mmCIF file of C-alpha atoms and ligand atoms in Angstrom:
data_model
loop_
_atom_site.group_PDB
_atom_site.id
_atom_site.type_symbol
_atom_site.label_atom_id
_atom_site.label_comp_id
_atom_site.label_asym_id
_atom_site.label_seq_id
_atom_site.Cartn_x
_atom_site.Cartn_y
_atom_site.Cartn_z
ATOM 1 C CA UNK A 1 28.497 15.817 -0.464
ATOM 2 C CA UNK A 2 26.053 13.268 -1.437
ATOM 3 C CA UNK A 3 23.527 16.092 -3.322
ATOM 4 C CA UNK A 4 26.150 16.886 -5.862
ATOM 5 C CA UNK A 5 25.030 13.500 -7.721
ATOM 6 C CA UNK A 6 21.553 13.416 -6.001
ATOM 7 C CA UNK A 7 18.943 15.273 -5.445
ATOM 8 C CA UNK A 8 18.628 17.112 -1.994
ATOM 9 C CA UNK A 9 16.075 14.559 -0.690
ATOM 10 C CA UNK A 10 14.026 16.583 1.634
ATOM 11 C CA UNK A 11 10.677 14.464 1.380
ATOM 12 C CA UNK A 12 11.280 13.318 4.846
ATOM 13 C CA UNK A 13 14.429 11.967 7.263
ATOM 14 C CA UNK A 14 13.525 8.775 6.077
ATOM 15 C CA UNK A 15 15.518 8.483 3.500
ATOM 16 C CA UNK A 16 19.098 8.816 5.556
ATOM 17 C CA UNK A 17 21.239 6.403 4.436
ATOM 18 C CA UNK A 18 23.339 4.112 7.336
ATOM 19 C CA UNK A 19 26.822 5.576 8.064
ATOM 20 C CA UNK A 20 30.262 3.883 7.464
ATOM 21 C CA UNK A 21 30.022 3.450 11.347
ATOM 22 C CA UNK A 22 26.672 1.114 11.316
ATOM 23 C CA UNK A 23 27.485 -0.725 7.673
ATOM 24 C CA UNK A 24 30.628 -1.728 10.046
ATOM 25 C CA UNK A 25 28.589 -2.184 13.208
ATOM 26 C CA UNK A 26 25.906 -4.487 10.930
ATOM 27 C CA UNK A 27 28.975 -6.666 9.465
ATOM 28 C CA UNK A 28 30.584 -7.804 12.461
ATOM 29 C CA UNK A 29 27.520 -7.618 14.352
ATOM 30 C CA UNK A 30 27.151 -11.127 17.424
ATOM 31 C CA UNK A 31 23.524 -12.246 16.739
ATOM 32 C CA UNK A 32 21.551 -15.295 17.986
ATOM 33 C CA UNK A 33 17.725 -16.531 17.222
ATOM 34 C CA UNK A 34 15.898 -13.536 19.026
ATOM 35 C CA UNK A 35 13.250 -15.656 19.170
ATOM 36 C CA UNK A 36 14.632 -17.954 21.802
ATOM 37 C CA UNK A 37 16.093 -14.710 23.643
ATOM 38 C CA UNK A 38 19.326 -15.667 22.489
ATOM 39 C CA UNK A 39 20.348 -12.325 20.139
ATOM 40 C CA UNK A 40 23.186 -10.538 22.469
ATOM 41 C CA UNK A 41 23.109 -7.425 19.798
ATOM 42 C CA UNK A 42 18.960 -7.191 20.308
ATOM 43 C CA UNK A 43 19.444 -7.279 23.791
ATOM 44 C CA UNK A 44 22.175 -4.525 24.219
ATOM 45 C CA UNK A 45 19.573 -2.557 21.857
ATOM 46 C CA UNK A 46 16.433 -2.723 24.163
ATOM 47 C CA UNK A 47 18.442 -2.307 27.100
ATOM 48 C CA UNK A 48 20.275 0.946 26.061
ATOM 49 C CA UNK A 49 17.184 2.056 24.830
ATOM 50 C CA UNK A 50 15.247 1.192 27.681
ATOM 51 C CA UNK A 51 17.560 3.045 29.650
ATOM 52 C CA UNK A 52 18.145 5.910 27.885
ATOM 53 C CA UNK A 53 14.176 6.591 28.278
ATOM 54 C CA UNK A 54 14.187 5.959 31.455
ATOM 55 C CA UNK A 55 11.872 2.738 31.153
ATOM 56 C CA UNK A 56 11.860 -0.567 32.883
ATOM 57 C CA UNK A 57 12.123 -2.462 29.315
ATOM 58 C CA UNK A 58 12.144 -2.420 25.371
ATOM 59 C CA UNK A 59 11.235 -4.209 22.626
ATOM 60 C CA UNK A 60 12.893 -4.101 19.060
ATOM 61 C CA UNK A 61 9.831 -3.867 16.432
ATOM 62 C CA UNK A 62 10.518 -3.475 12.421
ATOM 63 C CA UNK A 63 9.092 -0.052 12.077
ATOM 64 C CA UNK A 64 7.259 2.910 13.941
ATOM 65 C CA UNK A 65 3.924 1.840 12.973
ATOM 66 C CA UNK A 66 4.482 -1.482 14.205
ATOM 67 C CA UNK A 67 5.607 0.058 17.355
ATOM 68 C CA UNK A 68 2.405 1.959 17.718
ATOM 69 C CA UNK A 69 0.428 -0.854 16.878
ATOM 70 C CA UNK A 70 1.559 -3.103 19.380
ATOM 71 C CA UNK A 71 1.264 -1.080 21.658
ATOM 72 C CA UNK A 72 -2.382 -0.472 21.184
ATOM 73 C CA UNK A 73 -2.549 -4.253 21.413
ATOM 74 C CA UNK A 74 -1.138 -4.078 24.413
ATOM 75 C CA UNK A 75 -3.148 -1.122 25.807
ATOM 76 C CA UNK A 76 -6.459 -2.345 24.737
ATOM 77 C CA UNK A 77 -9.005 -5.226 23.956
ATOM 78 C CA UNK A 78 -11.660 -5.539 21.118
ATOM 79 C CA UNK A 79 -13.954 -2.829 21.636
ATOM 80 C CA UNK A 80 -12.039 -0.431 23.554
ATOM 81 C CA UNK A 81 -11.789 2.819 22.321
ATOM 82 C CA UNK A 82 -8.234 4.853 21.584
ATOM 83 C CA UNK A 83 -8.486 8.573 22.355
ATOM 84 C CA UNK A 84 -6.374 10.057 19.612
ATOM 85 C CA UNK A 85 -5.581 13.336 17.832
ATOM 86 C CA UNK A 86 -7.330 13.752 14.621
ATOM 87 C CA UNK A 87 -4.182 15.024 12.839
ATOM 88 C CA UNK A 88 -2.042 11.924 14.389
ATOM 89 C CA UNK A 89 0.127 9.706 13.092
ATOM 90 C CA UNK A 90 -1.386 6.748 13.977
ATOM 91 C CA UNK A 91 -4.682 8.121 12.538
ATOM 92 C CA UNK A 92 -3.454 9.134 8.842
ATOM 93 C CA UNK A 93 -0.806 6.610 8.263
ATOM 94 C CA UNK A 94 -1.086 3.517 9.774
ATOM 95 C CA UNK A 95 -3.630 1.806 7.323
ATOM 96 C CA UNK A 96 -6.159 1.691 10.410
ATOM 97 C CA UNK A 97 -4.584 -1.293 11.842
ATOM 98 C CA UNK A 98 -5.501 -1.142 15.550
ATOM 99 C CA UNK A 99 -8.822 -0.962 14.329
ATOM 100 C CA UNK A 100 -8.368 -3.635 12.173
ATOM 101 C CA UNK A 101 -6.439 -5.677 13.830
ATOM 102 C CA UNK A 102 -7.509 -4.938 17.278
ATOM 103 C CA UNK A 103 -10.790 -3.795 16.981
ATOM 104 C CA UNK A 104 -9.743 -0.824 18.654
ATOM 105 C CA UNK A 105 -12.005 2.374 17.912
ATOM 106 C CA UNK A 106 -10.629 5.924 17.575
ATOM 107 C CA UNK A 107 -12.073 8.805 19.778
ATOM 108 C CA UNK A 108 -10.355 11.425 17.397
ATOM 109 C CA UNK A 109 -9.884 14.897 19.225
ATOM 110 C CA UNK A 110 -8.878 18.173 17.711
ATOM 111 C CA UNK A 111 -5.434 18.962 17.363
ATOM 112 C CA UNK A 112 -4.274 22.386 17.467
ATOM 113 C CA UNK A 113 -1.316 23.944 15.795
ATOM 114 C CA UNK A 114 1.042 23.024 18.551
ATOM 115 C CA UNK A 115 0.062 19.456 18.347
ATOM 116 C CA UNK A 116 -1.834 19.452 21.680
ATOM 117 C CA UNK A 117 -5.587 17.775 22.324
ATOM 118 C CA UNK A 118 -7.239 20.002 24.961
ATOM 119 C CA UNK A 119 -7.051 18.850 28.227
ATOM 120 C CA UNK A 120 -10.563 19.537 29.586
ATOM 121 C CA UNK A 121 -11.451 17.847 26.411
ATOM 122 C CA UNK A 122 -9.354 14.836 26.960
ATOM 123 C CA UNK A 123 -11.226 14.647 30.008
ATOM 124 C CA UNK A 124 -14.327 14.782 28.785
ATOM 125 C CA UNK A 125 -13.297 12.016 25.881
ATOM 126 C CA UNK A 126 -13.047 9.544 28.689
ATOM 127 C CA UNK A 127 -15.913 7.309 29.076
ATOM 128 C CA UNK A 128 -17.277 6.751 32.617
ATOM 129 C CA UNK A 129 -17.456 3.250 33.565
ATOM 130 C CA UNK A 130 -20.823 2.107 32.149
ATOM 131 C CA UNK A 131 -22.111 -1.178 30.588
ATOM 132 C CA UNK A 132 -23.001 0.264 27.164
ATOM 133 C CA UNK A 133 -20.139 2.719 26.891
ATOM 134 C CA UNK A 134 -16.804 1.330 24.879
ATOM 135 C CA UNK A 135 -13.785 1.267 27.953
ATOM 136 C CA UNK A 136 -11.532 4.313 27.057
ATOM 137 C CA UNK A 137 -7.859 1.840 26.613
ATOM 138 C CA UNK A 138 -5.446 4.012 25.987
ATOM 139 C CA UNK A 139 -4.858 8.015 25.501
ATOM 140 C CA UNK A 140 -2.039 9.180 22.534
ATOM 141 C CA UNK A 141 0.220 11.680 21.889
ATOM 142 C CA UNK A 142 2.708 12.526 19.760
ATOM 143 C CA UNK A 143 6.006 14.022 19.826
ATOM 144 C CA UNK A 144 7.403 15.838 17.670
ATOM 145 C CA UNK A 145 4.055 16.012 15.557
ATOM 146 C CA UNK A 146 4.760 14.988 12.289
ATOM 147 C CA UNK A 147 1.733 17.307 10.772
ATOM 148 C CA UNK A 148 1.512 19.964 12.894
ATOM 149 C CA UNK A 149 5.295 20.984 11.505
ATOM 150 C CA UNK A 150 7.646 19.270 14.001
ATOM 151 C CA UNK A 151 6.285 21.244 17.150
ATOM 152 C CA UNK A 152 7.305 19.073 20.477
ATOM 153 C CA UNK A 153 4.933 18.812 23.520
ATOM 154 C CA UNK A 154 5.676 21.009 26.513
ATOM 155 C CA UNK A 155 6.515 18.598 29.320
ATOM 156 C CA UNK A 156 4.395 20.561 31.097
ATOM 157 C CA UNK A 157 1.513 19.675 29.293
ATOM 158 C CA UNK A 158 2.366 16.109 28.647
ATOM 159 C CA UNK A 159 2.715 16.364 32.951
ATOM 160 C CA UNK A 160 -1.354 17.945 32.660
ATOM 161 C CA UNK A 161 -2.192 14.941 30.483
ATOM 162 C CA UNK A 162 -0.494 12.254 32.263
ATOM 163 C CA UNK A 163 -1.968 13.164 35.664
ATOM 164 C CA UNK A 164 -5.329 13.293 34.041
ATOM 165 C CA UNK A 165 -4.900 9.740 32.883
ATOM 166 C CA UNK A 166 -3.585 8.421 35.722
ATOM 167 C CA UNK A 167 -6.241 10.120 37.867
ATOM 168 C CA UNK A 168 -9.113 8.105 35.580
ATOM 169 C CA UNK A 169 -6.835 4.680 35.353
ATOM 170 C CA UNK A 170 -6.039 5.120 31.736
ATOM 171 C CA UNK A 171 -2.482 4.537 30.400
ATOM 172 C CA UNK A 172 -0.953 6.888 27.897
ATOM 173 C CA UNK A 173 0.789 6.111 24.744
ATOM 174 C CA UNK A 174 3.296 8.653 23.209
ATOM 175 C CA UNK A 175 3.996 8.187 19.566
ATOM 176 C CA UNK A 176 7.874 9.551 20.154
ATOM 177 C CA UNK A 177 8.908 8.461 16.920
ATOM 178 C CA UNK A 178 11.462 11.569 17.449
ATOM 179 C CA UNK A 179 11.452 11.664 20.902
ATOM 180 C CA UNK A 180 15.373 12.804 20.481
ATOM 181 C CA UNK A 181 14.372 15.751 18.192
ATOM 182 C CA UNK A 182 11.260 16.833 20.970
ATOM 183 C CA UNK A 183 14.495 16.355 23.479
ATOM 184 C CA UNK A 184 17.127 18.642 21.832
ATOM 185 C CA UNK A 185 14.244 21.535 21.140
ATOM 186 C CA UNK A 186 12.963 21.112 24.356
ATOM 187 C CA UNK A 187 16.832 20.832 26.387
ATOM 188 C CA UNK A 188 15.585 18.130 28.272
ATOM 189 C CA UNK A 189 16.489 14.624 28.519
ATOM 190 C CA UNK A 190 14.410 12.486 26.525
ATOM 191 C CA UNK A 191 13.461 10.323 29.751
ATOM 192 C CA UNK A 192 12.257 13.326 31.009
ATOM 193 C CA UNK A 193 10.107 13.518 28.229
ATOM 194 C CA UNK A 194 8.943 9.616 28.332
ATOM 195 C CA UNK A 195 8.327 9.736 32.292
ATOM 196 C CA UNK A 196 4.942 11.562 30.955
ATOM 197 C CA UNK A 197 3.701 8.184 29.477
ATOM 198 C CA UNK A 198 3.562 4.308 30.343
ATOM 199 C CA UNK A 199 4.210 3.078 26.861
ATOM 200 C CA UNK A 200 6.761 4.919 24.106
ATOM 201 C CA UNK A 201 8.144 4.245 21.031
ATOM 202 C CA UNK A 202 10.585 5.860 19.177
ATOM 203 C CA UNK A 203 12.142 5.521 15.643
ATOM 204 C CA UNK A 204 15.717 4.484 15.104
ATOM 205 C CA UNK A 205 15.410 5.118 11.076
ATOM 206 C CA UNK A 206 14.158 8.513 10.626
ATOM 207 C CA UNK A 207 16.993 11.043 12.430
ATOM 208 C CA UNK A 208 19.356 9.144 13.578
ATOM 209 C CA UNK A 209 20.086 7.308 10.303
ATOM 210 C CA UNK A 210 19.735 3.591 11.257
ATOM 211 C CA UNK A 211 18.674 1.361 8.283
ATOM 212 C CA UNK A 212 15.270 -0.338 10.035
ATOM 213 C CA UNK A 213 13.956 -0.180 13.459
ATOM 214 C CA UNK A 214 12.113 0.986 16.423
ATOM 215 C CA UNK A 215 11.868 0.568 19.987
ATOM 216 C CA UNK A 216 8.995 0.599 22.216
ATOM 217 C CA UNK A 217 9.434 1.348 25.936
ATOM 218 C CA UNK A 218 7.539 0.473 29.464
ATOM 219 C CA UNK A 219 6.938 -1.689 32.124
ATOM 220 C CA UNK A 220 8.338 -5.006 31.968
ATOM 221 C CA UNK A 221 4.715 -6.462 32.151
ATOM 222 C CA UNK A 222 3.508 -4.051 29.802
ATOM 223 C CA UNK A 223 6.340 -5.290 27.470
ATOM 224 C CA UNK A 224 5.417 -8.879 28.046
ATOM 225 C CA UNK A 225 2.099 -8.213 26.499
ATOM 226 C CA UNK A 226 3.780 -6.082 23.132
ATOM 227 C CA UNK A 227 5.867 -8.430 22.604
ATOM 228 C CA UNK A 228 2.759 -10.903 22.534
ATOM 229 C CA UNK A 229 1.742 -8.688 20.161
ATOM 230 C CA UNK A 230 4.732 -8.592 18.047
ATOM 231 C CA UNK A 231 4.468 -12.518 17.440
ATOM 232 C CA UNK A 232 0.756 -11.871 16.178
ATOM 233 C CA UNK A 233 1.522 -9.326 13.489
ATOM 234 C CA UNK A 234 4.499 -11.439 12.450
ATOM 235 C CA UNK A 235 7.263 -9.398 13.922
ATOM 236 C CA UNK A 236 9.198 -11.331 15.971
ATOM 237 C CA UNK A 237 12.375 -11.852 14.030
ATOM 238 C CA UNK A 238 15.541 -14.072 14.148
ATOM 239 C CA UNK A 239 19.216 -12.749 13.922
ATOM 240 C CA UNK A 240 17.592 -9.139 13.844
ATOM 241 C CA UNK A 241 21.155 -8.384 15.928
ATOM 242 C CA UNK A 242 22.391 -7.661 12.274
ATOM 243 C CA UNK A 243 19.948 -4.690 11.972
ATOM 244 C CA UNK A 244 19.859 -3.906 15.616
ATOM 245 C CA UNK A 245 23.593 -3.038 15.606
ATOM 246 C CA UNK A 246 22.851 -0.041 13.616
ATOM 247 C CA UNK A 247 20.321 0.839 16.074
ATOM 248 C CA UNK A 248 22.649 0.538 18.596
ATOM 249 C CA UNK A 249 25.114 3.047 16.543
ATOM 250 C CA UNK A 250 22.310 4.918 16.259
ATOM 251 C CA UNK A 251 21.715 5.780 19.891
ATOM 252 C CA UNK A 252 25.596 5.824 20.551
ATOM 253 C CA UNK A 253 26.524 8.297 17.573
ATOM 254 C CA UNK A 254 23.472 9.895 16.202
ATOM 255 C CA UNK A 255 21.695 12.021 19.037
ATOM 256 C CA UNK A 256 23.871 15.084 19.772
ATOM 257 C CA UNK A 257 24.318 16.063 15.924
ATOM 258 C CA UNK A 258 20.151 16.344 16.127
ATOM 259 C CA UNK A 259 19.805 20.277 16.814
ATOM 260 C CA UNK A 260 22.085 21.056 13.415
ATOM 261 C CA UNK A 261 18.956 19.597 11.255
ATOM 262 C CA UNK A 262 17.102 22.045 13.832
ATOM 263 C CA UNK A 263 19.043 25.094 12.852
ATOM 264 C CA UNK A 264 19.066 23.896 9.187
ATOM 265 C CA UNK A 265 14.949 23.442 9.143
ATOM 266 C CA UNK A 266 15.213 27.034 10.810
ATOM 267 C CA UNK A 267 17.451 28.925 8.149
ATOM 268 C CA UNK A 268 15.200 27.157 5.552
ATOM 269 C CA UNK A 269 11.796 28.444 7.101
ATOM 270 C CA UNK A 270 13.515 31.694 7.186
ATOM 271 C CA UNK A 271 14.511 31.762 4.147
ATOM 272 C CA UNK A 272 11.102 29.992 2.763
ATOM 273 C CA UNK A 273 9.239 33.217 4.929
ATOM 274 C CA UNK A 274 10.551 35.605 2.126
ATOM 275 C CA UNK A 275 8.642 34.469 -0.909
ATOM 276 C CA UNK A 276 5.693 36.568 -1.343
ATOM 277 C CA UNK A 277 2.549 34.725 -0.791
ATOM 278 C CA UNK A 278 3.874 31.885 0.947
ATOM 279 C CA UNK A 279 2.538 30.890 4.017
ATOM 280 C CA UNK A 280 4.494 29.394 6.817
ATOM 281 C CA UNK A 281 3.970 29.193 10.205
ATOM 282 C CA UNK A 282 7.154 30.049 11.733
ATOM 283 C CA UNK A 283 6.324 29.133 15.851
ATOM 284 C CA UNK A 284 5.854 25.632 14.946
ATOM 285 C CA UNK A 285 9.497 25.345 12.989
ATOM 286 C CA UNK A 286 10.943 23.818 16.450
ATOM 287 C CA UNK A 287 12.764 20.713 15.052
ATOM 288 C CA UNK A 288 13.785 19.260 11.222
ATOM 289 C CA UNK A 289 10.530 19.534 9.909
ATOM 290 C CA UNK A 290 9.229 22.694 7.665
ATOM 291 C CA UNK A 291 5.408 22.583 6.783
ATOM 292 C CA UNK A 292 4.124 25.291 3.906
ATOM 293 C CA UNK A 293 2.069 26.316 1.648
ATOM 294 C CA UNK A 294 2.175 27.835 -1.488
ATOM 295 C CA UNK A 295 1.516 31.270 -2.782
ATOM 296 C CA UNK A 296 -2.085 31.332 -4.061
ATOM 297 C CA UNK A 297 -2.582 30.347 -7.728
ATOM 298 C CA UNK A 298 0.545 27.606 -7.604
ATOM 299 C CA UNK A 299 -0.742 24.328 -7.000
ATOM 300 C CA UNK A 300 1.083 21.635 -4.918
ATOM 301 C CA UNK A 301 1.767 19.353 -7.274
ATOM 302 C CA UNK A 302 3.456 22.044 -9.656
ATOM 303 C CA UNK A 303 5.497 22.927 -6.749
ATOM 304 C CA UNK A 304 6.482 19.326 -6.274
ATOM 305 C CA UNK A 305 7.293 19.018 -10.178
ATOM 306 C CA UNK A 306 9.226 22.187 -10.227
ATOM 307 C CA UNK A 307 11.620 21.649 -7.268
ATOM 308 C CA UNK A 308 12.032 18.436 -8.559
ATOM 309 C CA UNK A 309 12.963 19.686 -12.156
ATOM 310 C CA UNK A 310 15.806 22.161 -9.717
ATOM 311 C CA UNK A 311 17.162 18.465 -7.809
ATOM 312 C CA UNK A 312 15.047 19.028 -4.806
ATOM 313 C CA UNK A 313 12.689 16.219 -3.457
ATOM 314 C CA UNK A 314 9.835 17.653 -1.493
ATOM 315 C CA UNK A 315 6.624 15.966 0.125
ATOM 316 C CA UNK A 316 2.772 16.573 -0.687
ATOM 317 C CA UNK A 317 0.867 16.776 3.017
ATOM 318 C CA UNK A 318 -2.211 17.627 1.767
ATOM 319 C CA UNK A 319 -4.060 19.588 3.641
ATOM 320 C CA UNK A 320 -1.294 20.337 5.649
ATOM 321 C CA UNK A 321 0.713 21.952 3.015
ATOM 322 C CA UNK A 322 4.216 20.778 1.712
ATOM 323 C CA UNK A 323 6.644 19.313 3.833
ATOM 324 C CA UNK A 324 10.724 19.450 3.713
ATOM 325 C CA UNK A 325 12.795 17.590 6.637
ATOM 326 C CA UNK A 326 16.663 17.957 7.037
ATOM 327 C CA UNK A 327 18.344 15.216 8.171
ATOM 328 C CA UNK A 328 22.172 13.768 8.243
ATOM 329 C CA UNK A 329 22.509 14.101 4.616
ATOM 330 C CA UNK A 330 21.390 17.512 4.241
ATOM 331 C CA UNK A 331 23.980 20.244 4.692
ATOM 332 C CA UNK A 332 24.284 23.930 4.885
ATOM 333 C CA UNK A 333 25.012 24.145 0.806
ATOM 334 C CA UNK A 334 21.830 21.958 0.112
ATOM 335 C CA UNK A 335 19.833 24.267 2.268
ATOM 336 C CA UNK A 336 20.906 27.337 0.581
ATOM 337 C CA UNK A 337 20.352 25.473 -3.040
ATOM 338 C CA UNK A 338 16.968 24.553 -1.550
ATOM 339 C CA UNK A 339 16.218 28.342 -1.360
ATOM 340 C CA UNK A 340 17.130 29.462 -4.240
ATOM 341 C CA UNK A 341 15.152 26.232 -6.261
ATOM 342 C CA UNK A 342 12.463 27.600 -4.146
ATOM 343 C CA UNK A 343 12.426 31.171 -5.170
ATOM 344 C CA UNK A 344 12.207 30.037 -8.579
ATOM 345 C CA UNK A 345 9.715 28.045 -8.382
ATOM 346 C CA UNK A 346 7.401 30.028 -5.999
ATOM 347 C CA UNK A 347 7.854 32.889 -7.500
ATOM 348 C CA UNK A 348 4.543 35.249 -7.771
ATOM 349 C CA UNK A 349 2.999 34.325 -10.381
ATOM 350 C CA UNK A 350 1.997 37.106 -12.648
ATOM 351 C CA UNK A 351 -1.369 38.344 -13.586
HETATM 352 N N1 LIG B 1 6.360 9.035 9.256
HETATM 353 C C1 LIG B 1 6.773 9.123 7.873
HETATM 354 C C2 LIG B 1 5.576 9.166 6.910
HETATM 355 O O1 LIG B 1 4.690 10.161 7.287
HETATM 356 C C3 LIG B 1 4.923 7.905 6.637
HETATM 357 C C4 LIG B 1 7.529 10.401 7.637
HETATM 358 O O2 LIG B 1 8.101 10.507 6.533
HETATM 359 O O3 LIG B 1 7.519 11.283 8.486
HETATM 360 N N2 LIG B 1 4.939 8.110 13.980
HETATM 361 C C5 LIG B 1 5.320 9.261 13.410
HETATM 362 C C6 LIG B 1 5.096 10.542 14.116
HETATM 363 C C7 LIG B 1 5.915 9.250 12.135
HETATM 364 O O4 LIG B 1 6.256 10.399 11.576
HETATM 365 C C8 LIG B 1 6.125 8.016 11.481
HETATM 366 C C9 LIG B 1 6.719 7.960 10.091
HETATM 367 C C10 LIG B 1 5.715 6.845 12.141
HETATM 368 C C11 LIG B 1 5.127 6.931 13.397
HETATM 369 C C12 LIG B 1 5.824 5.474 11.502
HETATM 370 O O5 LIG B 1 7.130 5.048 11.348
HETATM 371 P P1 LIG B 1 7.494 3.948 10.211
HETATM 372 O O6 LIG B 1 7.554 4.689 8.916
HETATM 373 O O7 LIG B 1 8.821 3.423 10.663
HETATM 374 O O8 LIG B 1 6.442 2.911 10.232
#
């Protein structure tokens, strides 16, 4: 397995590689100008995807966070205000570009552990209609939530949030950028999931392996307007069939395997639990992602240094903690090697 002349890269499911399958997919891929409509591979991509979400349309964007931005385009004009999570996505790692780009403003909420905004205070974050008030444009989630450990929304409480929204005329935006991970921990379909929100996108690259490449779902008017906003951030593309193909692989090939990365992450936080001093909270271990910290007295970055001395890649979230996610390339042997790197280097240290 790949590790044995690697490291066990576990700094985030990023880094899977494409399979044999897609590298074949990509090569004999039947592209067009996408541009002019005319990529047949694109196409087959946003419709597959659009289906399996249970959406109206799709549009092929280069990345997550240009999937989230155009979206916010879409959602909102200058001024209007984005009610967000403070430990979102779209809040820590997006370089601020709806607000840069669409003069969007964020009404950050407080997460809690499970990656939920409060609902009364959702409520309460949208702004009556009023001249001098900002229009609230768009509400967004997120699911799984990348720092709140990989926990995926209830569907029951992206139901509560939804019929809030709708009830005040305010769209929702669900950052699903593993949608199919929220899916398999949840046992639902992932449309089931998506019906929750007018606007989703999801990654192709993280999971499920492809090289490049998101989606983002909706109406077919609301997808009109993204991929408006696609053109102005540069993203429309030209024979992107060549990429989308993997995509397409992606969908077809990569889902089901999902839940072993679940059980892996799982056997790892387990495992993880047992060093003295460490401090994990095991509830929110639902998917591929593990979120930690150390044992008092062991700073971060020592951690990072010292599993990286052992072969094992691992990723600083800050306040969060430290973050391993298992993915396609990370199997039961490089879990197990994981732990033990990890009882060596978290080891109590002594006084
Ligand atoms: N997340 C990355 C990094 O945090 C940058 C990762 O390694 O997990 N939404 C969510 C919830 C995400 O986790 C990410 C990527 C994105 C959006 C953005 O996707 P990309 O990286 O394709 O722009």
């Amino acid at each position: 397995m790949a590790h044995d002349a690697r490291p066990i890269d576990l700094r985030s499911d990023t880094v899977t590689r494409p399979t044999p399958a897609m590298r074949r997919a990509m090569a004999e891929a039947e592209v067009g100008d996408d541009q002019y409509g005319e990529d047949p591979t694109v196409h087959r991509l946003e419709a597959r995807a659009a289906a399996m979400l249970g959406k109206e349309a799709a549009l092929y964007v280069a990345s997550g966070t240009m999937g989230n931005l155009v979206a916010l385009l879409a959602h909102c004009g200058r001024g209007d205000e984005a009610i967000l999570g403070d430990e979102s996505h779209i809040f820590w790692y997006e370089s601020g570009g709806a607000a840069a780009l669409g003069g969007i403003a964020f009404n950050l909420r407080p997460t809690d552990r499970f990656g939920r905004l409060a609902l009364d205070d959702i409520a309460g974050a949208i702004r009556p209609v009023r001249a001098g008030y900002p229009r609230t444009g768009v509400i967004c989630l997120e699911t799984t939530h990348n720092r709140c450990g990989g926990v995926a929304l209830p569907v029951d409480y992206l139901r509560d949030v939804a019929e809030i929204a709708r009830s005040r005329g305010v769209p929702v935006h669900l950052d699903g950028a593993r949608i199919f991970n929220a899916a398999a921990a949840l046992g639902v379909p992932a449309a089931e999931i998506a019906a929750q929100a007018d606007s989703v996108q999801f990654c192709l690259s993280k999971g499920l392996a492809a090289p490049v490449g998101s989606v983002v779902t909706g109406t077919a008017s609301f997808i009109e307007a993204a991929r408006r906003a696609r053109n102005l951030v540069g993203g429309a593309m030209r024979q992107a069939g060549v990429i989308a193909a993997a995509g397409l692989v992606a969908l077809e090939e990569m889902v089901n395997r999902l839940p072993d990365d679940h059980v892996r992450a799982r056997r790892l936080a387990t495992g993880l639990a047992q060093i003295p001093g460490l401090v994990l909270d095991a509830a929110t271990v639902q998917t591929n992602i593990v979120i930690f910290r150390p044992p008092s007295g062991l700073a971060p970055e020592a951690v990072i240094a010292g599993m990286k001395d052992d072969g094992v890649l691992i990723s600083n979230y800050g306040t969060r903690g430290l973050r391993m996610v298992t993915h396609y390339e990370v199997d039961d042997a490089a879990i197990e090697a994981t732990l033990a790197a990890a009882e060596r280097v978290l080891a109590p240290v002594a006084v």
